[in-house]
């Protein structure tokens, strides 16, 4: 039998398949092992190609938000906000039609025409312009509306939101609000938004540019806080996750000395004078004579002026030749050193000296006049003589004693100029005596003037009262009145005030326009030439006119200094232009002072102090606010000028009779009623001249007196 054929088996092929399978197995195991090792490495180290997975996950699930710190506020003396934080809004429209809410409502502009019609009611664009902006060329996700849709107020934003326009949204940016408007703008300054990247996040903060905003930018600027928390993909906080919170630190608050009512009043008056005179510039400052406290200050143009805004504080950053107001200081120096004889005379008009010529404002002069007339009539020649008699070295010593040629450094007023003078040669030295050839700034002059109005004590002007922590309300810095010198004696200051009254009230005085009915004013006018690269300008419109006034004249409470530079319209004389600012402002202040003084007076019932020791009676009555005058040398009260149970005013003079030897009290400032009470107790005969309050008494204070003696007193109106 034949055998069936057998298939030949390929043993080599079978072996190859086995080898392949083994290698496949080994590769698979190797790859799996490598995967496990790599996975374990990633799981342990949380790093892939130098990317930290832990931090990546943190970034994906961690929400980080900036907590905006509040910039400190700036306040007036009564705590009214002058600068405070707010927000400005930029309007934008979403055009992408894929933007819908979770319930399918459109989050894009659906009706362009309707949207344009409504928006035109709130922004300065016509409906057609808005509609055109809503149809940009090409594809756009969203559009804005330029300057018309920027810097919108919160109220405008709210009004637009209430119209419920789909696709209309807002971007808020920090902004600064100045509620009082045109209110000492050069002093308050301004702050503007600035974007800064910090830790990868853009922060928009307000930055002070000038004025108090710039000077105190560090103090006003707070420190932003930060909030971090972990959220799932749906926006919910992940359970057991920690929330990181860094609180915002608010900036400090600045309190100024500015009196809101006076400041607004002054702004109104100077605005009218500036417009009517068409001047190049104006400044005005009102300061308390005894403290240096600035209660109002302004300038024109302001930094908000429509035409040619001025981005500087003219009160410290402008140097100018002051003119004849300098004669106040020259006069003070001459009196203080014994070099002023008011009755001596000189030839006015012109005086050749030092290779040049001194000329009066009236070049023909007034003939031979006295040095008192030289002050009343503002004679340059006269004060050149005064400077020469005094000596240049002495005069320079007083220039420095009055604080000129160096910075005042008013807290809150930066970039101050020093002022300058060559002071070389007799002519240049004499020129400084009447305010030419020397430059100053307004704060230097106010500081110097304070010595005249404050019995020789010179006060540093100040405009900041305190700085308060914006988080806990504690005072960080307190600014108090500061005496910066005693350039002249008190007696000198009083004499200068007397001569300054002559400028206002003497027949020859040039300051008649500054008289205020019911009040007595001390002042000095000035007309200064304006120097330039090619010498002094000429023509009536090329002068710096000014006036400084102090009131009440005998014991000033306020000093006011007004300057008017290059008025182009002189239909009304410069003195009247300045008076339209000075007179009503000073009258308002003096009227307020009078009302305040009356308000302090209270009616009380006079107690019976007869039989009490003079020491105990004095203490008891003084505590009630009475002005106690004790006459007699013994220790117990025998008689009192006001009867027990009588109704009296708290600031009334009460005379207590102690018996024994009597000496004349100082009765200056007493009323006629007070004098009559004293005469009744001391049995004096009284002769009275004038009306008002005692200015002279025939029997000197502390002089022994006998009953029946005649006392003559002179009264004058008290201002």
XYZ file of C-alpha atoms in Angstrom:
719
model
C 0.000 0.000 0.000
C 1.081 3.356 -0.813
C 1.632 5.783 2.210
C -0.127 9.173 2.366
C 2.096 12.061 1.610
C 3.273 14.090 4.714
C 3.538 17.993 4.927
C 7.034 19.140 5.586
C 7.150 21.254 8.851
C 9.255 24.481 8.854
C 10.985 24.162 12.119
C 12.960 27.424 11.630
C 9.794 29.479 11.129
C 8.300 28.073 14.270
C 11.401 29.015 16.190
C 11.271 32.589 14.814
C 7.695 33.030 15.978
C 8.690 31.885 19.413
C 11.585 34.273 19.531
C 9.352 37.199 18.398
C 6.805 36.363 21.041
C 9.454 36.323 23.711
C 10.798 39.719 22.614
C 7.295 41.185 22.372
C 6.628 39.982 25.866
C 9.882 41.412 27.128
C 9.262 44.781 25.383
C 5.727 44.927 26.729
C 6.939 44.174 30.241
C 9.724 46.739 29.822
C 7.359 49.442 28.596
C 4.889 48.645 31.354
C 7.720 48.761 33.898
C 8.947 52.055 32.427
C 5.381 53.465 32.575
C 5.048 52.378 36.204
C 8.421 53.891 37.080
C 7.578 57.129 35.241
C 4.126 57.295 36.794
C 5.652 56.669 40.221
C 8.245 59.416 39.556
C 5.554 61.887 38.490
C 3.327 60.880 41.408
C 6.160 61.393 43.864
C 7.891 64.462 42.371
C 4.876 66.124 40.686
C 7.087 67.239 37.794
C 6.841 66.766 34.015
C 9.457 68.341 31.797
C 10.277 70.839 34.542
C 6.601 71.720 34.891
C 5.369 71.318 38.446
C 2.008 69.563 38.252
C 1.114 70.522 41.794
C 1.492 74.246 41.026
C -0.321 73.794 37.708
C -3.240 72.176 39.486
C -3.125 74.930 42.101
C -3.339 77.539 39.334
C -6.219 75.771 37.615
C -8.306 75.363 40.737
C -7.140 78.385 42.758
C -9.010 81.647 42.286
C -6.989 84.763 43.126
C -8.559 88.180 43.592
C -7.049 91.575 44.413
C -8.701 93.389 47.328
C -8.366 97.064 46.400
C -7.013 99.283 49.173
C -8.706 102.620 49.644
C -6.645 105.716 48.914
C -6.770 108.157 51.819
C -9.181 111.087 51.691
C -8.293 114.780 51.882
C -10.543 116.953 54.089
C -11.095 120.624 54.880
C -10.895 122.009 58.424
C -14.467 120.896 59.209
C -14.023 117.332 57.930
C -15.714 117.805 54.551
C -14.148 115.646 51.833
C -12.087 117.520 49.233
C -10.687 114.394 47.551
C -12.066 110.870 47.867
C -12.051 107.526 46.063
C -14.640 106.573 43.493
C -14.773 104.532 40.273
C -14.987 105.546 36.637
C -16.494 103.234 34.057
C -15.665 102.376 30.459
C -18.591 101.257 28.314
C -18.200 98.297 25.917
C -20.530 96.209 23.751
C -20.259 92.419 23.159
C -20.894 91.494 19.491
C -20.057 87.749 19.509
C -23.394 85.967 18.921
C -22.152 82.770 20.578
C -22.259 84.510 23.930
C -25.370 83.314 25.710
C -26.405 82.732 29.307
C -26.991 79.245 30.741
C -30.699 79.554 29.953
C -30.006 80.626 26.357
C -30.562 84.385 26.658
C -28.314 86.539 24.441
C -25.333 88.222 26.093
C -24.531 90.179 22.936
C -26.054 93.269 21.280
C -29.207 91.938 19.690
C -30.889 95.129 18.443
C -28.239 97.596 17.241
C -30.666 100.388 16.369
C -32.469 100.320 19.728
C -29.163 100.073 21.610
C -27.760 103.054 19.696
C -30.860 105.175 20.358
C -30.735 104.507 24.113
C -26.959 104.908 24.560
C -27.005 108.269 22.750
C -29.023 109.622 25.689
C -26.089 109.012 28.057
C -22.876 109.413 26.045
C -21.769 112.187 23.713
C -22.336 110.333 20.430
C -25.212 110.429 17.964
C -27.291 107.262 17.368
C -25.832 106.861 13.859
C -22.278 107.027 15.245
C -23.041 104.396 17.865
C -24.759 102.129 15.365
C -21.764 102.402 13.056
C -19.451 101.412 15.933
C -21.666 98.350 16.533
C -20.992 97.242 12.916
C -17.184 97.091 12.754
C -15.339 95.949 9.661
C -14.434 92.271 9.979
C -15.188 90.125 13.003
C -14.919 91.611 16.489
C -15.712 90.069 19.836
C -16.480 93.446 21.430
C -16.137 97.181 20.778
C -15.652 100.332 22.872
C -16.769 103.903 22.151
C -13.598 105.949 22.587
C -13.490 108.937 24.925
C -17.293 109.289 24.796
C -17.693 105.917 26.469
C -14.846 106.389 28.980
C -14.663 107.968 32.434
C -18.394 107.578 33.007
C -19.620 108.332 36.513
C -21.246 105.733 38.728
C -24.614 107.455 38.342
C -24.412 107.371 34.512
C -23.393 103.712 34.625
C -26.368 102.867 36.842
C -28.773 104.731 34.555
C -27.570 102.745 31.525
C -27.756 99.474 33.443
C -31.375 100.129 34.340
C -32.229 100.103 30.608
C -31.307 96.359 30.516
C -29.530 96.422 27.155
C -28.187 92.949 26.192
C -24.429 92.913 25.516
C -23.746 96.297 27.145
C -21.197 96.020 29.945
C -18.742 98.162 31.912
C -15.134 98.019 33.063
C -14.553 99.753 36.409
C -11.281 101.564 37.127
C -10.248 103.408 40.324
C -10.692 107.171 40.099
C -10.479 110.260 42.281
C -13.451 112.492 42.995
C -13.204 116.141 44.069
C -16.674 116.919 45.508
C -16.066 120.656 46.049
C -15.100 121.258 42.415
C -12.915 124.314 41.790
C -11.628 124.440 45.353
C -7.936 125.242 45.954
C -7.178 122.911 43.063
C -3.495 123.826 42.914
C -3.172 122.853 46.589
C -5.277 119.674 46.537
C -3.706 118.517 43.246
C -4.858 115.384 41.453
C -4.358 111.607 41.274
C -4.736 109.457 38.159
C -4.964 105.652 37.581
C -1.790 103.746 36.739
C -1.512 100.041 35.855
C 1.291 98.071 37.498
C 2.048 94.352 37.115
C 2.761 92.585 40.397
C 3.227 88.810 40.793
C 1.858 88.307 37.300
C -1.322 90.259 38.081
C -2.207 93.713 36.768
C -3.155 96.160 39.498
C -4.665 99.569 38.773
C -3.846 102.094 41.484
C -4.216 105.842 41.841
C -0.981 107.825 41.760
C -0.712 111.444 42.978
C 0.535 113.822 40.308
C 0.819 117.200 42.069
C -0.426 119.190 45.051
C -1.236 117.320 48.257
C -2.047 114.260 46.151
C 1.554 114.169 44.937
C 3.273 115.450 48.103
C 1.580 112.842 50.301
C 1.281 110.088 47.672
C 3.125 107.584 49.872
C 0.905 108.303 52.877
C -2.327 108.382 50.862
C -1.576 105.163 48.953
C -2.738 101.987 50.676
C -1.504 98.403 50.187
C -3.814 96.097 48.198
C -4.940 92.871 49.816
C -5.241 89.405 48.274
C -7.814 86.618 48.478
C -7.069 83.035 47.363
C -9.405 80.049 47.528
C -9.751 76.684 45.730
C -12.804 76.106 43.565
C -14.031 73.168 41.515
C -14.943 73.368 37.824
C -18.393 74.633 38.781
C -17.003 77.543 40.820
C -17.779 76.137 44.264
C -15.173 76.210 47.011
C -13.549 72.801 47.458
C -14.397 71.217 50.789
C -11.697 71.399 53.487
C -9.611 73.737 51.321
C -8.010 76.667 53.096
C -8.788 80.231 52.110
C -5.817 82.607 52.131
C -6.689 86.206 52.952
C -4.343 89.187 53.080
C -6.213 92.251 54.263
C -5.959 95.522 52.366
C -4.315 98.402 54.246
C -6.036 101.727 53.521
C -4.070 104.927 53.020
C -3.878 107.732 55.594
C -6.342 110.643 55.589
C -5.080 114.243 55.290
C -6.858 117.098 57.102
C -6.188 120.629 55.840
C -6.698 123.975 57.582
C -8.878 125.318 54.752
C -12.184 126.823 55.853
C -14.784 125.736 53.326
C -16.963 128.856 53.512
C -14.035 131.274 53.210
C -12.442 129.251 50.419
C -15.622 129.149 48.318
C -16.188 132.862 48.912
C -12.622 133.664 47.863
C -12.842 131.429 44.768
C -15.970 133.271 43.674
C -14.486 136.759 44.147
C -11.150 136.049 42.510
C -12.865 134.325 39.592
C -14.838 137.483 38.829
C -11.806 139.761 39.166
C -9.676 137.465 36.999
C -12.255 137.431 34.220
C -13.062 141.142 34.341
C -9.391 142.201 34.373
C -8.361 139.601 31.776
C -5.166 139.139 33.791
C -2.306 136.790 33.058
C -2.634 135.368 36.579
C -3.905 136.045 40.110
C -3.206 134.655 43.567
C -4.849 135.198 46.950
C -4.029 133.884 50.433
C -5.808 134.372 53.757
C -3.859 133.449 56.896
C -4.349 133.798 60.648
C -1.798 136.344 61.855
C -1.185 134.750 65.261
C -0.839 131.126 64.133
C 0.213 130.995 60.470
C -2.826 128.860 59.687
C -3.902 129.249 56.046
C -7.693 129.291 55.920
C -8.058 130.006 52.193
C -5.765 130.141 49.162
C -6.274 130.054 45.421
C -4.818 131.026 42.062
C -5.849 131.688 38.485
C -5.386 129.964 36.119
C -6.020 126.695 37.932
C -4.972 123.232 36.853
C -8.570 122.694 35.649
C -8.721 125.870 33.544
C -10.254 125.335 30.093
C -7.648 127.515 28.405
C -3.999 127.231 29.412
C -4.302 125.201 32.657
C -1.405 125.729 35.098
C 0.072 122.575 36.604
C 1.971 124.205 39.450
C 1.313 125.852 42.772
C 2.070 129.528 42.091
C 2.210 130.262 45.828
C 5.573 128.488 46.177
C 6.709 127.662 42.647
C 6.581 131.173 41.143
C 9.373 133.633 41.980
C 8.610 137.300 41.346
C 9.695 140.804 42.298
C 7.132 141.901 44.927
C 7.347 145.671 44.540
C 6.272 148.104 47.237
C 4.860 145.594 49.719
C 8.567 145.087 50.484
C 8.559 148.606 51.939
C 6.708 147.166 54.946
C 9.780 145.072 55.761
C 12.218 147.881 54.950
C 10.283 150.223 57.231
C 10.280 147.599 60.001
C 14.035 147.104 59.708
C 14.682 150.857 59.776
C 12.447 151.441 62.813
C 13.918 148.417 64.606
C 17.461 149.762 64.163
C 16.619 153.393 64.872
C 17.136 154.605 61.295
C 13.667 155.959 60.539
C 12.654 159.541 61.208
C 9.112 160.065 59.878
C 9.411 163.851 60.009
C 12.704 164.151 58.121
C 12.391 165.183 54.456
C 13.916 164.437 51.053
C 13.448 165.467 47.413
C 11.121 163.040 45.633
C 10.922 162.168 41.930
C 14.341 160.872 40.929
C 17.676 160.237 42.600
C 20.920 159.485 40.784
C 23.017 156.937 42.617
C 25.377 154.016 42.013
C 25.762 154.753 38.333
C 22.009 154.662 37.780
C 18.796 156.390 38.772
C 15.973 155.666 41.230
C 12.591 156.881 39.967
C 9.251 157.272 41.748
C 6.075 155.962 40.126
C 5.364 159.641 39.455
C 8.692 160.576 37.862
C 8.091 164.284 38.503
C 7.665 163.518 42.191
C 5.859 165.601 44.794
C 8.631 167.998 45.736
C 10.100 167.803 49.223
C 8.148 165.345 51.337
C 8.583 163.564 54.681
C 9.538 159.916 55.105
C 6.095 159.219 56.544
C 4.658 160.567 53.291
C 7.140 158.345 51.439
C 5.396 155.296 52.917
C 1.861 156.652 52.357
C 2.638 157.642 48.762
C 4.940 154.685 48.069
C 8.027 156.663 47.099
C 10.874 154.526 45.783
C 13.314 157.400 46.196
C 12.347 157.774 49.832
C 12.987 154.105 50.588
C 16.243 154.108 48.678
C 17.314 156.831 51.140
C 16.033 154.706 54.042
C 18.122 151.749 52.850
C 21.210 153.937 52.445
C 20.788 155.413 55.941
C 20.333 151.931 57.409
C 23.269 150.432 55.498
C 23.296 147.527 53.066
C 24.723 145.061 55.619
C 21.996 145.870 58.119
C 19.287 145.634 55.470
C 20.546 142.235 54.244
C 20.566 141.015 57.831
C 16.856 141.858 58.076
C 16.082 140.344 54.662
C 17.420 137.089 56.058
C 15.739 137.544 59.448
C 12.403 137.872 57.662
C 13.078 134.491 56.023
C 13.525 135.676 52.451
C 15.924 133.984 49.997
C 15.337 130.566 51.587
C 12.510 128.055 51.406
C 9.620 128.248 53.845
C 8.980 124.503 53.419
C 5.242 124.604 54.010
C 4.199 121.003 54.684
C 2.175 119.906 51.667
C 3.682 122.413 49.206
C 6.624 120.967 47.300
C 9.061 122.205 44.622
C 9.416 125.601 46.293
C 11.729 128.238 44.801
C 14.228 130.057 47.027
C 14.142 133.571 45.611
C 17.251 135.470 44.581
C 19.056 138.797 44.604
C 22.484 139.832 43.328
C 22.698 142.547 46.011
C 25.859 143.916 44.423
C 26.429 147.641 44.200
C 24.611 150.548 45.829
C 21.922 150.752 43.122
C 20.986 147.064 43.254
C 20.959 147.134 47.055
C 18.701 150.206 47.144
C 16.319 148.617 44.627
C 15.608 145.736 46.994
C 14.304 148.206 49.586
C 11.246 148.837 47.399
C 10.893 145.286 46.070
C 12.802 145.316 42.787
C 15.977 143.332 42.129
C 14.902 140.637 44.571
C 12.569 137.682 43.954
C 10.291 135.991 46.463
C 7.396 133.567 46.575
C 4.000 134.240 48.161
C 4.565 131.969 51.172
C 7.816 133.764 51.995
C 5.921 137.050 52.024
C 3.109 135.647 54.178
C 5.661 134.376 56.686
C 7.414 137.754 56.803
C 4.100 139.637 57.122
C 3.181 137.523 60.155
C 5.947 139.216 62.165
C 4.229 142.573 61.562
C 0.795 141.262 62.497
C 1.969 139.186 65.482
C 3.976 141.561 67.669
C 7.316 140.662 66.115
C 6.886 136.869 66.261
C 7.196 135.295 62.816
C 4.953 132.280 62.197
C 5.523 129.540 59.637
C 2.500 129.235 57.322
C 0.808 125.843 57.486
C -2.028 124.237 55.552
C -2.097 120.701 57.043
C -3.557 120.246 60.517
C -3.098 116.491 60.926
C -2.630 113.116 59.228
C -4.859 110.277 60.432
C -4.396 106.526 59.994
C -7.040 105.312 57.534
C -7.509 101.982 59.348
C -7.693 102.802 63.064
C -8.426 106.557 63.063
C -5.369 107.420 65.152
C -3.486 110.650 64.473
C -0.152 109.895 62.818
C 1.103 113.493 62.605
C -0.133 116.730 64.148
C 0.919 120.101 62.730
C 0.873 122.953 65.242
C 1.673 126.681 64.994
C 5.438 127.192 64.779
C 7.367 130.331 65.662
C 10.304 130.564 63.226
C 11.869 133.801 64.396
C 11.592 137.186 66.112
C 12.940 139.511 63.396
C 11.654 142.714 65.022
C 10.566 143.988 68.420
C 6.877 144.061 69.382
C 7.035 147.855 69.612
C 8.381 148.005 66.050
C 5.516 145.841 64.765
C 2.949 148.160 66.375
C 4.553 151.232 64.807
C 4.586 149.607 61.367
C 0.884 148.758 61.717
C 0.277 152.420 62.492
C 2.020 153.533 59.298
C 0.126 150.879 57.325
C -3.130 152.412 58.557
C -1.915 155.718 57.165
C -1.763 154.152 53.688
C -5.487 153.386 53.965
C -6.790 156.461 55.803
C -4.360 159.390 55.399
C -5.263 161.904 52.731
C -2.034 161.195 50.844
C -2.323 157.416 51.199
C -2.792 155.289 48.083
C -4.961 152.627 49.707
C -8.328 154.402 50.076
C -10.023 151.709 47.964
C -9.399 149.180 50.755
C -11.395 150.934 53.464
C -14.139 148.720 54.926
C -16.979 150.438 56.758
C -17.127 149.469 60.429
C -13.595 148.039 60.527
C -10.106 149.520 60.527
C -7.573 148.103 58.055
C -3.763 148.256 57.920
C -2.313 147.674 54.464
C 0.139 148.422 51.686
C -0.306 148.666 47.931
C 2.309 147.675 45.360
C 2.990 148.056 41.640
C 6.030 146.037 40.598
C 7.783 146.071 37.250
C 8.079 142.647 35.617
C 11.602 141.718 34.624
C 12.566 139.616 31.611
C 15.532 138.605 29.491
C 15.590 142.057 27.875
C 14.946 144.184 30.947
C 11.693 145.403 32.497
C 8.448 145.408 30.501
C 6.695 148.718 29.936
C 3.042 149.800 29.731
C 0.240 149.772 32.311
C -0.656 146.168 31.499
C 2.851 144.886 32.256
C 2.948 145.211 36.031
C 2.369 142.950 39.008
C -0.165 144.790 41.157
C -0.667 143.616 44.720
C -2.056 144.466 48.132
C -1.500 143.077 51.619
C -4.049 143.931 54.288
C -4.239 143.134 58.000
C -7.284 143.451 60.221
C -8.336 144.470 62.782
C -5.596 147.047 62.312
C -4.407 147.383 65.918
C -4.332 143.676 66.702
C -4.614 141.735 63.426
C -6.357 138.408 63.319
C -6.128 137.966 59.549
C -3.538 138.733 56.883
C -4.673 138.693 53.261
C -2.347 139.035 50.281
C -3.636 139.402 46.699
C -1.588 139.660 43.494
C -2.797 140.634 40.006
C -0.341 140.023 37.169
C -0.533 141.816 33.802
C -4.243 142.748 33.647
C -5.163 143.435 30.021
C -8.399 145.266 30.886
C -7.826 148.328 33.075
C -11.168 150.088 32.564
C -11.420 149.549 36.316
C -8.103 150.454 38.049
C -6.014 147.576 39.383
C -6.528 148.747 42.983
C -10.292 148.432 42.571
C -9.921 145.014 40.907
C -7.940 143.761 43.913
C -10.297 145.520 46.345
C -13.210 143.583 44.808
C -11.512 140.463 46.189
C -10.000 141.787 49.434
C -12.806 143.942 50.829
C -15.754 141.509 50.792
C -13.591 138.570 51.917
C -12.051 140.436 54.838
C -15.401 141.956 55.817
C -16.998 138.499 55.924
C -14.213 137.193 58.168
C -14.369 140.154 60.550
C -18.172 139.946 60.740
C -17.944 136.256 61.588
C -15.392 137.040 64.287
C -17.683 139.646 65.834
C -20.628 137.226 65.867
C -18.445 134.488 67.399
C -17.234 136.806 70.154
C -20.800 137.771 71.032
C -21.837 134.120 71.078
C -19.190 133.399 73.733
C -20.785 135.877 76.124
C -23.220 134.281 78.562
C -25.570 135.811 81.125
C -25.016 134.581 84.692
C -26.203 135.564 88.158
C -23.616 137.508 90.143
C -22.698 135.703 93.386
C -22.117 137.490 96.725
C -18.364 137.545 97.470
C -18.373 140.302 100.117
C -16.411 139.104 103.148
C -14.492 136.533 101.104
C -10.729 136.734 100.738
C -9.713 138.484 97.520
C -7.902 135.302 96.437
C -10.965 133.081 96.888
C -13.333 135.660 95.300
C -10.999 136.101 92.321
C -10.838 132.338 91.770
C -14.630 131.915 92.058
C -15.469 134.723 89.604
C -12.690 133.897 87.123
C -14.022 130.355 86.795
C -17.321 131.878 85.668
C -15.499 133.784 82.896
C -15.521 137.246 84.496
C -12.657 139.720 84.235
C -11.834 140.440 87.875
C -10.126 143.713 88.893
C -9.074 144.056 92.553
C -8.467 147.547 93.969
C -7.195 148.138 97.465
C -4.424 146.587 99.513
C -6.263 144.596 102.178
C -7.165 140.907 101.945
C -10.977 140.786 102.059
C -13.682 142.068 99.744
C -15.536 145.107 101.163
C -17.551 145.987 98.065
C -18.284 144.557 94.580
C -19.202 146.560 91.458
C -22.050 144.217 90.438
C -24.694 143.625 93.125
C -25.382 140.031 94.301
C -28.076 138.243 92.202
C -27.647 140.832 89.417
C -27.589 139.471 85.821
C -24.140 140.052 84.292
C -22.205 138.948 81.191
C -19.361 136.466 81.637
C -16.655 138.668 80.065
C -17.727 141.767 82.000
C -15.271 143.600 84.258
C -16.119 143.019 87.943
C -14.344 145.358 90.360
C -13.687 144.128 93.898
C -12.894 146.747 96.590
C -10.486 145.425 99.241
C -9.971 148.747 101.045
C -6.665 150.198 102.239
C -4.319 151.893 99.755
C -5.618 152.254 96.184
C -3.598 152.174 92.955
C -4.824 152.957 89.454
C -5.512 149.834 87.361
C -4.743 149.615 83.632
C -8.098 150.432 82.020
C -7.072 150.287 78.345
C -9.836 148.601 76.344
C -12.495 149.291 78.994
C -15.954 150.489 78.063
C -17.471 153.672 79.456
C -19.754 151.583 81.707
C -16.718 149.838 83.238
C -14.961 153.165 83.829
C -18.066 154.563 85.563
C -18.181 151.501 87.867
C -14.530 152.066 88.835
C -15.183 155.782 89.419
C -18.128 154.941 91.685
C -16.067 152.591 93.854
C -12.965 154.824 94.027
C -14.973 158.072 94.222
C -13.209 159.543 91.155
C -14.299 162.396 88.916
C -14.270 161.291 85.262
C -13.833 163.365 82.087
C -14.517 161.373 78.905
C -13.536 162.167 75.315
C -14.559 160.204 72.222
C -16.612 157.034 71.974
C -15.839 153.344 72.056
C -13.144 151.895 74.309
C -10.364 153.420 76.415
C -7.127 154.129 74.543
C -5.585 156.700 76.941
C -5.881 157.374 80.699
C -4.563 160.479 82.496
C -3.550 158.514 85.613
C -0.901 155.933 84.743
C -1.411 152.303 85.826
C -0.170 151.428 89.344
C -0.115 155.106 90.400
C -1.407 155.706 94.007
C -4.712 157.580 93.908
C -6.920 159.439 96.367
C -10.662 159.787 96.403
C -11.924 162.846 94.533
C -9.079 162.737 91.959
C -10.043 163.572 88.362
C -9.481 160.863 85.752
C -9.509 161.837 82.049
C -9.967 159.063 79.510
C -9.871 158.971 75.700
C -12.160 156.532 73.853
C -11.843 155.207 70.289
C -13.915 152.772 68.294
C -12.670 149.200 68.693
C -11.943 147.354 65.439
